[in-house]
PDB file of C-alpha atoms and ligand atoms in Angstrom:
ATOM      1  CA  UNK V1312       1.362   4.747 -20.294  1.00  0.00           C
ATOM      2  CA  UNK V1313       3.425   6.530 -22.781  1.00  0.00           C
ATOM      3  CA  UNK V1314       1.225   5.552 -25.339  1.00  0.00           C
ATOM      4  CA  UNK V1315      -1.854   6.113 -23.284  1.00  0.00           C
ATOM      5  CA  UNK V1316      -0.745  10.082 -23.185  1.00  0.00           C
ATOM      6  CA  UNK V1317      -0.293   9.715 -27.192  1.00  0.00           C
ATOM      7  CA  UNK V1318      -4.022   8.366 -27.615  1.00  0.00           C
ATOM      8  CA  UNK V1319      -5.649  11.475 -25.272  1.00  0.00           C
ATOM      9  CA  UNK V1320      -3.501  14.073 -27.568  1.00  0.00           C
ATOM     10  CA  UNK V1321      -4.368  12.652 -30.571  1.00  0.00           C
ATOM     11  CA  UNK V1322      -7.852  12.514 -29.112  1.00  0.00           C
ATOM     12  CA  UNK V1323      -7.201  16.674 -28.097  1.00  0.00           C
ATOM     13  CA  UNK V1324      -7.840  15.350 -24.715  1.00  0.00           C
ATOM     14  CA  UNK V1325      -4.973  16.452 -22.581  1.00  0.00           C
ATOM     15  CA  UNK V1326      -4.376  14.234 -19.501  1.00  0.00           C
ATOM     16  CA  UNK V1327      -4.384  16.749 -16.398  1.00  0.00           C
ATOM     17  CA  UNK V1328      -3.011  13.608 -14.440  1.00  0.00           C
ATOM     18  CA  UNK V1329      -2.103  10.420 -13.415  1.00  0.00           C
ATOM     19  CA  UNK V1330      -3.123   8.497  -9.902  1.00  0.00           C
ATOM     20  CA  UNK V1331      -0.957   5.516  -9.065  1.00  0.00           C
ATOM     21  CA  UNK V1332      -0.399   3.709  -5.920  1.00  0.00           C
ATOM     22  CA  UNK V1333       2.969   2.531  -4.733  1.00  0.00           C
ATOM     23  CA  UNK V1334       1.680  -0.772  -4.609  1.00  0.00           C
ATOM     24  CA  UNK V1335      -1.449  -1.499  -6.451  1.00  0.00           C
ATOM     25  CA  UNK V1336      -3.650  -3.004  -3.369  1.00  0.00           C
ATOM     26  CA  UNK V1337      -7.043  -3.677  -4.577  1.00  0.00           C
ATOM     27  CA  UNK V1338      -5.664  -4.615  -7.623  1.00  0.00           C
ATOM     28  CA  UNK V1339      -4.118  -7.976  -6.410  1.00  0.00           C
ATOM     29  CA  UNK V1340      -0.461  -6.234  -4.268  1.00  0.00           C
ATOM     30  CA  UNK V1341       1.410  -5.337  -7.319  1.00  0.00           C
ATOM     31  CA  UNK V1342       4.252  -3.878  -7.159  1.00  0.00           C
ATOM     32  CA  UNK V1343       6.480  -1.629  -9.529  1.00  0.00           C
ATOM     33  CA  UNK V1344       9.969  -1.181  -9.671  1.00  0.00           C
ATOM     34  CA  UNK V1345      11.710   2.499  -8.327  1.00  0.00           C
ATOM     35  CA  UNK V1346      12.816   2.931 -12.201  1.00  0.00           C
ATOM     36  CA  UNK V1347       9.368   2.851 -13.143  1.00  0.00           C
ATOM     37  CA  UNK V1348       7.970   5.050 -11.053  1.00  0.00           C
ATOM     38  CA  UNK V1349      11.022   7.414 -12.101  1.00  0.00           C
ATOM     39  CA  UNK V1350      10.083   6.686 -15.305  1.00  0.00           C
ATOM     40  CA  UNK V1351       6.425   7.366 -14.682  1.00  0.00           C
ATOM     41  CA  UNK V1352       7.722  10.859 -13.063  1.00  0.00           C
ATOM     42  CA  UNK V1353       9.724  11.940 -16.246  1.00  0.00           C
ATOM     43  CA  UNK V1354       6.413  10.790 -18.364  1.00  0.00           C
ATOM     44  CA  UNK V1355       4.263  13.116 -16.608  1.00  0.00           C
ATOM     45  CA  UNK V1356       6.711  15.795 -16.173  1.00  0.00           C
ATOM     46  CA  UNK V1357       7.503  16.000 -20.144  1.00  0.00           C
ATOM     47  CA  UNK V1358       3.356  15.855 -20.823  1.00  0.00           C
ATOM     48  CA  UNK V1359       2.452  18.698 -18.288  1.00  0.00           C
ATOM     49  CA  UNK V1360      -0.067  16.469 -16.363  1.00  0.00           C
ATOM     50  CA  UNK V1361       0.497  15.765 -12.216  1.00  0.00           C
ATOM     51  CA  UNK V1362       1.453  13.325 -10.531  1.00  0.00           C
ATOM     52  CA  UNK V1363      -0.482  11.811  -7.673  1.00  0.00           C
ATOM     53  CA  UNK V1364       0.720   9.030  -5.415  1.00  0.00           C
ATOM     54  CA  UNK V1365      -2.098   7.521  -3.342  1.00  0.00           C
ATOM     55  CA  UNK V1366      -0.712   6.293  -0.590  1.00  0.00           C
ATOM     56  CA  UNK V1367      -3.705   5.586   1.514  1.00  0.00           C
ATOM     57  CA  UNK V1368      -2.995   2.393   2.114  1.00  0.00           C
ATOM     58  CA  UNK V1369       0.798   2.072   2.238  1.00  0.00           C
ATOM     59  CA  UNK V1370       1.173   5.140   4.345  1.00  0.00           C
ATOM     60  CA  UNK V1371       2.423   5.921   7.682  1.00  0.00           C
ATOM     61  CA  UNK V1372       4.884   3.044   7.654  1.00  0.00           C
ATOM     62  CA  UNK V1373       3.532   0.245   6.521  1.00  0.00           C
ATOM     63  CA  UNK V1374       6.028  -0.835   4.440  1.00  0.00           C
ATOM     64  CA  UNK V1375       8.506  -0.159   6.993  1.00  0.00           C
ATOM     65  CA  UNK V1376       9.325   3.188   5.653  1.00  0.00           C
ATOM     66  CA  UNK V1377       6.984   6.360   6.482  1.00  0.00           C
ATOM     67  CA  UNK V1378       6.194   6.824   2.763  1.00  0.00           C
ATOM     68  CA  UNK V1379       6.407   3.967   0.373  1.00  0.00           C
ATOM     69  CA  UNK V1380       7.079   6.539  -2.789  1.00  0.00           C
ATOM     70  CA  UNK V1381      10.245   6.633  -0.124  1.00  0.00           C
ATOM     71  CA  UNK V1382      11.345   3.831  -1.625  1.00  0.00           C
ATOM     72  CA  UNK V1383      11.771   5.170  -4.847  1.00  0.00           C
ATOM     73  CA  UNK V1384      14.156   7.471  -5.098  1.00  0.00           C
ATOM     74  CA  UNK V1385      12.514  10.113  -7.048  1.00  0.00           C
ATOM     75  CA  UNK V1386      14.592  13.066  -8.102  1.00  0.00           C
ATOM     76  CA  UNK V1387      11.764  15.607  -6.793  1.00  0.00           C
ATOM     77  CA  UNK V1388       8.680  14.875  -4.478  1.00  0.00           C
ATOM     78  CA  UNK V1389       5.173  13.705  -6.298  1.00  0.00           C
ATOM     79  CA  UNK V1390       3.197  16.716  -7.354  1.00  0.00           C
ATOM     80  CA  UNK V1391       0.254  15.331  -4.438  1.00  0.00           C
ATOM     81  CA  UNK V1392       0.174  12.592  -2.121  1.00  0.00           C
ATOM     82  CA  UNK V1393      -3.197  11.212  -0.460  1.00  0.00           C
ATOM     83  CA  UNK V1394      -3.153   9.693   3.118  1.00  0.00           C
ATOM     84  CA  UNK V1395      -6.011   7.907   5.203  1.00  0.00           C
ATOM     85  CA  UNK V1396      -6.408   5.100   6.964  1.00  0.00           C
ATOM     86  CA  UNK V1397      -3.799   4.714   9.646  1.00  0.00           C
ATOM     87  CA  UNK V1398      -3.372   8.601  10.095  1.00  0.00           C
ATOM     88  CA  UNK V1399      -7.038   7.899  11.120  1.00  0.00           C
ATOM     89  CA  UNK V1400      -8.009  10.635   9.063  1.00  0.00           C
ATOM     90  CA  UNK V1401      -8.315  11.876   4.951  1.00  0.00           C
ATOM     91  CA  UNK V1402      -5.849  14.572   3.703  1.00  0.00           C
ATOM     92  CA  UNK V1403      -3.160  15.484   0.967  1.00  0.00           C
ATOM     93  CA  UNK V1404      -0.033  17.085   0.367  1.00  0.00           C
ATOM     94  CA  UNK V1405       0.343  19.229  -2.599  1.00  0.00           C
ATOM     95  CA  UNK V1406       2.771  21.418  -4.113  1.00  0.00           C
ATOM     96  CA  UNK V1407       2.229  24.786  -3.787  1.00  0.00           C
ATOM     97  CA  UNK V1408       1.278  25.801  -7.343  1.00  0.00           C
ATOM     98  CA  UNK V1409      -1.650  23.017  -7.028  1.00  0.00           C
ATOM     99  CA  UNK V1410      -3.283  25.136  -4.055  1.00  0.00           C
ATOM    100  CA  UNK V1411      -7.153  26.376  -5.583  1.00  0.00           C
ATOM    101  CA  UNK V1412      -7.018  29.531  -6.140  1.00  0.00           C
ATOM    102  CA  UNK V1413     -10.365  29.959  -4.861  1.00  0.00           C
ATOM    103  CA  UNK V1414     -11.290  29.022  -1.130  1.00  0.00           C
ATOM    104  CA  UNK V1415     -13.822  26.331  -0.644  1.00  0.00           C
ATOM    105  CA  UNK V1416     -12.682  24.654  -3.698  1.00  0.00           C
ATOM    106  CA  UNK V1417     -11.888  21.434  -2.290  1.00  0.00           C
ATOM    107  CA  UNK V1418     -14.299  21.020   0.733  1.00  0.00           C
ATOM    108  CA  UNK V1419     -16.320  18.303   2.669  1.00  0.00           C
ATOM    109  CA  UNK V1420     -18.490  17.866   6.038  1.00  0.00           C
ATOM    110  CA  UNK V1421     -15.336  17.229   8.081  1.00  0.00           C
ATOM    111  CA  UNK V1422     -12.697  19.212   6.945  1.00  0.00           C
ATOM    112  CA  UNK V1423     -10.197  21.187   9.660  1.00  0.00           C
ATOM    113  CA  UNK V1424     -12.136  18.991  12.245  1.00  0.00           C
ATOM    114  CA  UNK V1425      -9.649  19.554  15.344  1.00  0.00           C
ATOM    115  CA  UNK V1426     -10.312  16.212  16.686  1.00  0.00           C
ATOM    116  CA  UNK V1427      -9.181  14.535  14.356  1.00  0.00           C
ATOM    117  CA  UNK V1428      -5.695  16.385  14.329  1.00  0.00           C
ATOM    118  CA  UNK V1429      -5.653  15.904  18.316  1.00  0.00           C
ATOM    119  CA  UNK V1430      -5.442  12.201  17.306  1.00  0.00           C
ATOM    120  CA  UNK V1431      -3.238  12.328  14.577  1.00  0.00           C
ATOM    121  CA  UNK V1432      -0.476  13.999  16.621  1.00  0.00           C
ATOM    122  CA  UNK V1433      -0.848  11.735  18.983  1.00  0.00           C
ATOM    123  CA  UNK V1434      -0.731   8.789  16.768  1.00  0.00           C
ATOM    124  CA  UNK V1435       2.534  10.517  15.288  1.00  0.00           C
ATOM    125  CA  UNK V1436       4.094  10.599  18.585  1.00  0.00           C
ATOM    126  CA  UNK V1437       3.113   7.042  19.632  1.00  0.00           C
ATOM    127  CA  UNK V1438       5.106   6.000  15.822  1.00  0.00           C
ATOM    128  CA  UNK V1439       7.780   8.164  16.688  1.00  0.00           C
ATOM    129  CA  UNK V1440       8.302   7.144  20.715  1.00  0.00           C
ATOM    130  CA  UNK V1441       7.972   3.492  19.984  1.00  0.00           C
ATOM    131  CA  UNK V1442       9.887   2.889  16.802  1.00  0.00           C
ATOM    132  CA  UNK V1443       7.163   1.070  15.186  1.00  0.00           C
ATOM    133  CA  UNK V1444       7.941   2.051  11.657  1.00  0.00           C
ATOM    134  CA  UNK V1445      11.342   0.275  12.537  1.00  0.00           C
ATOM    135  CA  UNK V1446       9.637  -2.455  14.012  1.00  0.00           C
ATOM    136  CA  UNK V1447       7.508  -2.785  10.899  1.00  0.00           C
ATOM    137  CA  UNK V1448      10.616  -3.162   8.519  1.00  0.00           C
ATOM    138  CA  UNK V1449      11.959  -5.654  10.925  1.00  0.00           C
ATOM    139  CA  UNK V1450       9.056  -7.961  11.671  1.00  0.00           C
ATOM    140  CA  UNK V1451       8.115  -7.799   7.734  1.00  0.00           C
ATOM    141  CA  UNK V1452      11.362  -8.838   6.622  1.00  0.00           C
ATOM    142  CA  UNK V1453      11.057 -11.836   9.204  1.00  0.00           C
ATOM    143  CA  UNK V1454       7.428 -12.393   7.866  1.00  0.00           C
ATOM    144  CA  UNK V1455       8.555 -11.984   4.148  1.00  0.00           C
ATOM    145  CA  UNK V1456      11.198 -14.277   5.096  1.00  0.00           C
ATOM    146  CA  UNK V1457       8.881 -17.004   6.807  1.00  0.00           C
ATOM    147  CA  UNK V1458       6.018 -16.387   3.882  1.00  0.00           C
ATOM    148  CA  UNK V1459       8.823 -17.836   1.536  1.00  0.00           C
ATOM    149  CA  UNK V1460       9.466 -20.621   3.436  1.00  0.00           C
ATOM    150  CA  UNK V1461       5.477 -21.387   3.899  1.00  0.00           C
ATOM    151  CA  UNK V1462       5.944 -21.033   0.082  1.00  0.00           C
ATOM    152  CA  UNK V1463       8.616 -23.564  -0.379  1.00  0.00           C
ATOM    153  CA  UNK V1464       7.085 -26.350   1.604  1.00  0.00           C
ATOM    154  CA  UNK V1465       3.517 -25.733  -0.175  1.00  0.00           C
ATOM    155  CA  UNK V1466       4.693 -24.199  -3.778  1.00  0.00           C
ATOM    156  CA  UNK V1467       1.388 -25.853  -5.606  1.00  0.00           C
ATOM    157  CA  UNK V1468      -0.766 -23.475  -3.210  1.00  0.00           C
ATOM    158  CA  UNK V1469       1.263 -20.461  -2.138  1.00  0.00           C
ATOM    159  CA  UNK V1470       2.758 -18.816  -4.698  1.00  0.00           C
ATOM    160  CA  UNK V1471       4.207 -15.144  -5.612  1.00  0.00           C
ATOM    161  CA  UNK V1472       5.422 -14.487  -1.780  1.00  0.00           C
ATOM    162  CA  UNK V1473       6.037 -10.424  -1.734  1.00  0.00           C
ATOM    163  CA  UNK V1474       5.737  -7.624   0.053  1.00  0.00           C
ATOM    164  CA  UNK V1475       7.800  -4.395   2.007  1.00  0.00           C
ATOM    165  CA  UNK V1476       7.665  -3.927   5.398  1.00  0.00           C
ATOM    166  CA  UNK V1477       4.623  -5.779   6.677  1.00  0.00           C
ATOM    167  CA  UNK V1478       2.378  -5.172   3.654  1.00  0.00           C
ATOM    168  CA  UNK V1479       2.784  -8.600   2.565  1.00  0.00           C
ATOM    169  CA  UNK V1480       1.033 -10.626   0.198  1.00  0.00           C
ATOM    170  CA  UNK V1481       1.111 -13.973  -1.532  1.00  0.00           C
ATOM    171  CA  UNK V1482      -0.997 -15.878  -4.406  1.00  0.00           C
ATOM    172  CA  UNK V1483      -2.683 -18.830  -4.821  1.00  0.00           C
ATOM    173  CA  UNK V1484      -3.567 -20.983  -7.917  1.00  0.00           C
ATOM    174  CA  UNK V1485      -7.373 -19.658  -8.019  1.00  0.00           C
ATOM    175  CA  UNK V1486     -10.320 -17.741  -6.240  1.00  0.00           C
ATOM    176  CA  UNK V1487     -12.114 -20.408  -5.024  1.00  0.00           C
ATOM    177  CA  UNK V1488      -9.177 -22.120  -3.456  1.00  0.00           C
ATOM    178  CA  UNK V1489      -8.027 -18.644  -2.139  1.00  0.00           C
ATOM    179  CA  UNK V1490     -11.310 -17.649  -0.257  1.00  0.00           C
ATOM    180  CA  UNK V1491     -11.620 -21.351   0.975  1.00  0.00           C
ATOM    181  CA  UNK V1492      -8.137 -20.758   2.652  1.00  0.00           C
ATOM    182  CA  UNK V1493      -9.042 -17.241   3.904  1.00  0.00           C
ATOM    183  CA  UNK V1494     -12.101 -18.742   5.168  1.00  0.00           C
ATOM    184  CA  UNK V1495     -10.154 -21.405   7.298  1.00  0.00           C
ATOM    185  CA  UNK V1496      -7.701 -18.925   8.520  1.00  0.00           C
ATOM    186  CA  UNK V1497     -10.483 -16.822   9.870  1.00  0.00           C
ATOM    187  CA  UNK V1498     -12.237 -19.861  11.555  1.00  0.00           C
ATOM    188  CA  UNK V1499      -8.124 -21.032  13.035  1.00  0.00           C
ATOM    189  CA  UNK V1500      -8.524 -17.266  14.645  1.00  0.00           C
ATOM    190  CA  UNK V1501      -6.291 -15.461  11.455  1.00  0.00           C
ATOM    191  CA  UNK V1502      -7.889 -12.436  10.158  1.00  0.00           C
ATOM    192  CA  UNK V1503      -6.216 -11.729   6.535  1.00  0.00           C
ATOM    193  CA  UNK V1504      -7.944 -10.308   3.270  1.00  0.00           C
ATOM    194  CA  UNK V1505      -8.593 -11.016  -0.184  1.00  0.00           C
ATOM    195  CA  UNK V1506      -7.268  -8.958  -3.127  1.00  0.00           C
ATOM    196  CA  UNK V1507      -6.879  -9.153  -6.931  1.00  0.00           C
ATOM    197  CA  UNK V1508      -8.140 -12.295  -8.362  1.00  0.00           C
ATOM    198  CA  UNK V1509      -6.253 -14.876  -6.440  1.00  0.00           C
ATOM    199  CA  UNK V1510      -3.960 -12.642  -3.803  1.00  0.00           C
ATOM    200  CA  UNK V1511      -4.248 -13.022   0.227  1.00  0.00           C
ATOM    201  CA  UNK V1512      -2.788  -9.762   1.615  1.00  0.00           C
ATOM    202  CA  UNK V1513      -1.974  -9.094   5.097  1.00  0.00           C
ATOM    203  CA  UNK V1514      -2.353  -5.551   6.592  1.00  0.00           C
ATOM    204  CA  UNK V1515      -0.888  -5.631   9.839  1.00  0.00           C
ATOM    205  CA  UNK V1516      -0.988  -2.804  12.732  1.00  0.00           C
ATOM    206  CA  UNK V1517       2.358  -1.041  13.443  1.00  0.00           C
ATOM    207  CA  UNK V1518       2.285  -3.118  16.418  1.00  0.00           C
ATOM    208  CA  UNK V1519       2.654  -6.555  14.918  1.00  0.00           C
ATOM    209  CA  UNK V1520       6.243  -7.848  16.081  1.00  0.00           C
ATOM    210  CA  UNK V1521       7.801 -11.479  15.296  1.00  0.00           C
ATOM    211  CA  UNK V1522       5.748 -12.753  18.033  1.00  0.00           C
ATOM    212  CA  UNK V1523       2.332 -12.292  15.907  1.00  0.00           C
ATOM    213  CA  UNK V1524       4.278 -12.971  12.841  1.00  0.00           C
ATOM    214  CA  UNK V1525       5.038 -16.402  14.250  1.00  0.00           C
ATOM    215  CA  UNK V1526       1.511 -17.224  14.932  1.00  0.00           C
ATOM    216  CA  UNK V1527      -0.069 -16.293  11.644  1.00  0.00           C
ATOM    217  CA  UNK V1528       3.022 -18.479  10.315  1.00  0.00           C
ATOM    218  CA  UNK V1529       2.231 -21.532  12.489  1.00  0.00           C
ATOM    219  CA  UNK V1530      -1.415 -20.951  11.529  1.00  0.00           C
ATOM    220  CA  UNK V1531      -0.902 -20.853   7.551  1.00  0.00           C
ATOM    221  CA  UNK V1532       1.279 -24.048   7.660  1.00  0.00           C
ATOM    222  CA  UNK V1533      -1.577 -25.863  10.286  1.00  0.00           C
ATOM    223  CA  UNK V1534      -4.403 -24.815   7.731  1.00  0.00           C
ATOM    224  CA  UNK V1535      -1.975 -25.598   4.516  1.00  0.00           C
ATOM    225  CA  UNK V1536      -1.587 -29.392   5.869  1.00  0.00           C
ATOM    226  CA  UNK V1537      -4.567 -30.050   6.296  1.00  0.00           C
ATOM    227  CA  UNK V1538      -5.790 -28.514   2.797  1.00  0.00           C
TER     228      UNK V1538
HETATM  229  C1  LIG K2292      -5.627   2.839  -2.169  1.00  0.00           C
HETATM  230  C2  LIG K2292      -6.883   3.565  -1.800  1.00  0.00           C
HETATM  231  N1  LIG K2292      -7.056   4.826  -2.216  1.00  0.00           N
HETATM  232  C3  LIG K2292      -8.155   5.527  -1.849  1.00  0.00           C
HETATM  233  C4  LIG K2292      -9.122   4.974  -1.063  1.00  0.00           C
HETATM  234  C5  LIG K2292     -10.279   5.830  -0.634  1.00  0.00           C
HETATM  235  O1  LIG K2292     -11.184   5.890  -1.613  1.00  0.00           O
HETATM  236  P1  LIG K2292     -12.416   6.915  -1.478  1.00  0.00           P
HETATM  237  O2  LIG K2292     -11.851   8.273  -1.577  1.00  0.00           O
HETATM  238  O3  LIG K2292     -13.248   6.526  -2.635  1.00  0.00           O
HETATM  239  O4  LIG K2292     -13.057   6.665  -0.164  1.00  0.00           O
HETATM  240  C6  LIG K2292      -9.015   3.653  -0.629  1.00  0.00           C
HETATM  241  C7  LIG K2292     -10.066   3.051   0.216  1.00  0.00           C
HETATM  242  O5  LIG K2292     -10.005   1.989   0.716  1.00  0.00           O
HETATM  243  C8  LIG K2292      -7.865   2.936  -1.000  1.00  0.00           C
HETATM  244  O6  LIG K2292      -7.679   1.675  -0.579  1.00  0.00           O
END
């Protein structure tokens, strides 16, 4: 990256900014260490451009904390953070010196719908009443735990266990064999996802607990012995 900044200034194209995702999800799960994203804060600090964490996958607790940047101990916020999916809505934070200076800059069909905030605070509250963002750190250590041992008893075809909170995922040694085990899982009642080149990834609900984590545990080994 710090090379990537030299190559746009030699270029005389300044970068304005950087978009990164706590864990690279499309991309096949990957997942960087809290010292590089430090790192990556510094970087972009010293060459004037922003920051911007997307966390509109990993947010609202899926990795068992509220933010996953959370994780990362960085010595001052991101200069913007995205957010979707669960919060059942599209939005950012930004620090005040990013706000347009003219109104209407940043504008679509359903912006300041009040539906849609009517939902998200109740959504909030549900999170907050119920504990699930505790519950998510819980059940996906448990499922972490149980991927490994999946992994262990079938290392030739489940490989690279990892995850935070429930935002698991695992590899296996190529696409074809990956989508032919997705495809079984589906058809042995397991929804789960594909990812990356040869990544399964499981995106849980807040609600999954060690009971559902069990079955999709009992259902990976059934479909793995029978491979
Ligand atoms: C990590 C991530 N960022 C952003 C988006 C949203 O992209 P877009 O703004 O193109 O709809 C998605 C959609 O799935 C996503 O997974």
């Amino acid at each position: 990256i710090e090379e990537l900044f030299h190559e746009y200034k030699s270029k005389q194209k300044p970068v304005v900014g950087v978009v990164v995702e706590p864990i690279q999800s499309e991309g096949g799960d990957y997942h960087g260490s809290p010292n590089f994203f430090q790192r990556l804060q510094k970087l972009t600090n010293q060459n004037g451009a922003a920051l911007l964490v997307d966390e509109v996958q990993t947010g609202l607790g899926a990795t068992g904390k509220f933010w996953a940047h959370e994780y990362f101990n960085l010595p001052t916020s991101p200069d913007i953070v995205t957010f979707s999916k669960k919060f059942q809505t599209g939005g950012y934070f930004a620090k005040a010196k990013f706000q347009p200076k003219q109104a209407y800059r940043i504008f679509n069909t359903w912006m300041g719908e009040p539906a849609k905030m009517l939902v998200l605070d109740a959504i909030l509250k549900t999170v907050k009443e119920e504990n699930l963002i505790e519950n998510t750190r819980k059940t996906g250590d448990l499922f972490l735990n149980g991927l490994k041992n999946v992994s262990k008893q079938y290392p030739q075809l489940i490989l690279n266990t990892r995850g935070l909170g429930t935002f698991c995922a695992f590899d296996m040694p190529n696409a074809s064999v990956r989508d032919k085990f997705i495809n079984q899982m589906r058809n042995a009642g397991i929804q789960i996802g594909a990812c990356g080149d040869v990544s399964v990834r499981f995106r849980p609900a807040l609600i999954f607990t060690e009971k559902h984590a069990n079955i999709v545990l009992n259902k990976m080994v059934e479909v793995a012995k029978n491979f």
